[in-house]
mmCIF file of C-alpha atoms in Angstrom:
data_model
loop_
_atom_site.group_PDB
_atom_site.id
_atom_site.type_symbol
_atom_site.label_atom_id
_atom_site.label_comp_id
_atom_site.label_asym_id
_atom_site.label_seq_id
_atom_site.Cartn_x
_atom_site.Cartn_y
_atom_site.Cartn_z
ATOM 1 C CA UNK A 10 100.527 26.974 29.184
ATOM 2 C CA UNK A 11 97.198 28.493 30.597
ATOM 3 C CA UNK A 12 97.331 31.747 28.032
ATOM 4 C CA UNK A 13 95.658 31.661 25.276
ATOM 5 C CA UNK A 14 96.354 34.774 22.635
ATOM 6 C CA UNK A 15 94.225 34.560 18.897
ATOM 7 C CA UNK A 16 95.228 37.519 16.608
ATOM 8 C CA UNK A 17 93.846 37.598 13.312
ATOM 9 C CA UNK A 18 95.216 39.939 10.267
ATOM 10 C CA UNK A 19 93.428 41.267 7.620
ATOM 11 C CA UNK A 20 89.683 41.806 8.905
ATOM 12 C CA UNK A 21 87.274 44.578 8.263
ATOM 13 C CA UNK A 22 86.905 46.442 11.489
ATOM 14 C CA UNK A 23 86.235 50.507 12.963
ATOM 15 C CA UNK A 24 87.130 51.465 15.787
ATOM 16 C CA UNK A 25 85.840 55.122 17.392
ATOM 17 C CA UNK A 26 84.001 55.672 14.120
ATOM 18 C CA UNK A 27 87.119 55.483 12.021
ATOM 19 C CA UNK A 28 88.479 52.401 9.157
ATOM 20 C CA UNK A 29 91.471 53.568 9.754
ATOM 21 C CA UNK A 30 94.165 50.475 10.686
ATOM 22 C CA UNK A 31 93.093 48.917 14.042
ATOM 23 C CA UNK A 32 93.894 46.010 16.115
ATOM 24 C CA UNK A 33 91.938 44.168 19.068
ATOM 25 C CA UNK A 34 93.075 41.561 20.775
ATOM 26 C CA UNK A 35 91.860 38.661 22.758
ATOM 27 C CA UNK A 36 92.918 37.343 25.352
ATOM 28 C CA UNK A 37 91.401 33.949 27.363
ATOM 29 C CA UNK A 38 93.167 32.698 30.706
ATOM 30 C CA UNK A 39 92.944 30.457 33.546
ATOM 31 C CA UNK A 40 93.795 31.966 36.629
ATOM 32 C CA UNK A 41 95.707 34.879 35.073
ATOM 33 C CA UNK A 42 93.077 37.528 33.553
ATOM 34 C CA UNK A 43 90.473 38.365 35.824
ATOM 35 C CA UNK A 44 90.674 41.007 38.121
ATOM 36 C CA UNK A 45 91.338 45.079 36.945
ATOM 37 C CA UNK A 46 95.162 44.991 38.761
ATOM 38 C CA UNK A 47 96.069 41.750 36.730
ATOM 39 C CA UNK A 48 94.402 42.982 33.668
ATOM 40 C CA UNK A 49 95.616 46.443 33.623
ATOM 41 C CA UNK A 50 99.575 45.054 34.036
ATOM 42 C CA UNK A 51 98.539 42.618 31.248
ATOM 43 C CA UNK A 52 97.065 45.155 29.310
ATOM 44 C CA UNK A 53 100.004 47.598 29.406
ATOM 45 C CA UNK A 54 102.747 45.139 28.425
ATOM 46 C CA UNK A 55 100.476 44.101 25.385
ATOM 47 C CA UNK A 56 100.325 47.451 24.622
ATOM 48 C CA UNK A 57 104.208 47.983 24.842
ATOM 49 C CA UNK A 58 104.361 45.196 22.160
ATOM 50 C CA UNK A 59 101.371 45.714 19.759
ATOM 51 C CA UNK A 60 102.402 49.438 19.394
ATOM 52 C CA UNK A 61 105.700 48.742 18.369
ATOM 53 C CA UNK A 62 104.980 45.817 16.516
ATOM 54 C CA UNK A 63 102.103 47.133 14.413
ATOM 55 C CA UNK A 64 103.086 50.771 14.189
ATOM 56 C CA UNK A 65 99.690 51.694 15.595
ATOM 57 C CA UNK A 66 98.907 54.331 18.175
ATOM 58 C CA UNK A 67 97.726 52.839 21.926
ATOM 59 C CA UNK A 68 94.541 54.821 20.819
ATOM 60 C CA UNK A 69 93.563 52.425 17.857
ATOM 61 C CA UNK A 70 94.307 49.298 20.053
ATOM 62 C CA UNK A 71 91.268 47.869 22.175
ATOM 63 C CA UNK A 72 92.557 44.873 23.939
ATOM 64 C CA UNK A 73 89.561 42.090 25.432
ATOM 65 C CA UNK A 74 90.286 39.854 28.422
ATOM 66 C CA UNK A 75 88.378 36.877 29.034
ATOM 67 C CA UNK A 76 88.663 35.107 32.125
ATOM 68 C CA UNK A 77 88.678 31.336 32.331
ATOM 69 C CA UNK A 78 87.667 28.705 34.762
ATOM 70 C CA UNK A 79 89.184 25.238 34.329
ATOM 71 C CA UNK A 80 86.193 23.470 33.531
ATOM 72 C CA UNK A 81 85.825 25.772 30.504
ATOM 73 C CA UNK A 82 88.757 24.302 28.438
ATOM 74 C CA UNK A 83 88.514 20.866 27.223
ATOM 75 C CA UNK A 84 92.450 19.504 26.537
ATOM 76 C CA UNK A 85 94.027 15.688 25.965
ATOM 77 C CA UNK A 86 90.228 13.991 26.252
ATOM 78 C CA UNK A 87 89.308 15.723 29.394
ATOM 79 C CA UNK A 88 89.302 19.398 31.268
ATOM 80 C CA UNK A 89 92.016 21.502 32.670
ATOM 81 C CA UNK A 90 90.681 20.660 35.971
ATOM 82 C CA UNK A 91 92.177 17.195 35.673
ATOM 83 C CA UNK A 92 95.057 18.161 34.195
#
């Protein structure tokens, strides 16, 4: 209820010099991304899935966590921090 994942196929991207088929993903919380310990279980359990899901290698994977505060995310005419 408080993650928020956006993947989107099909876009022109390099990553370490190279065309060759990438993936980032983003990743926008409340209360769940934030600190390197949460991030880097996050960030291996992503991994676990992309990999296997997209064929790539963890090396052509670059994963971007952005932490959220409440007041950020508007939701039902108001803020999380009403909700």
């Amino acid at each position: 209820q408080r993650v928020n994942v956006t993947v989107r196929s099909g876009l022109a991207m390099v990553l370490s010099g190279s065309a060759e088929p990438c993936a980032q993903l983003v990743v926008s919380s409340i209360g769940v991304v934030g600190t390197a310990e949460q991030n880097k279980a996050h960030s291996a359990r992503f991994f676990d899935v992309l990999t296997a899901q997209l064929g790539l290698g963890p090396e052509r994977i670059v994963i971007r966590f952005y932490p959220l505060e409440p007041w950020q995310i508007g939701k039902n005419r108001t803020v999380m921090t009403f909700l």
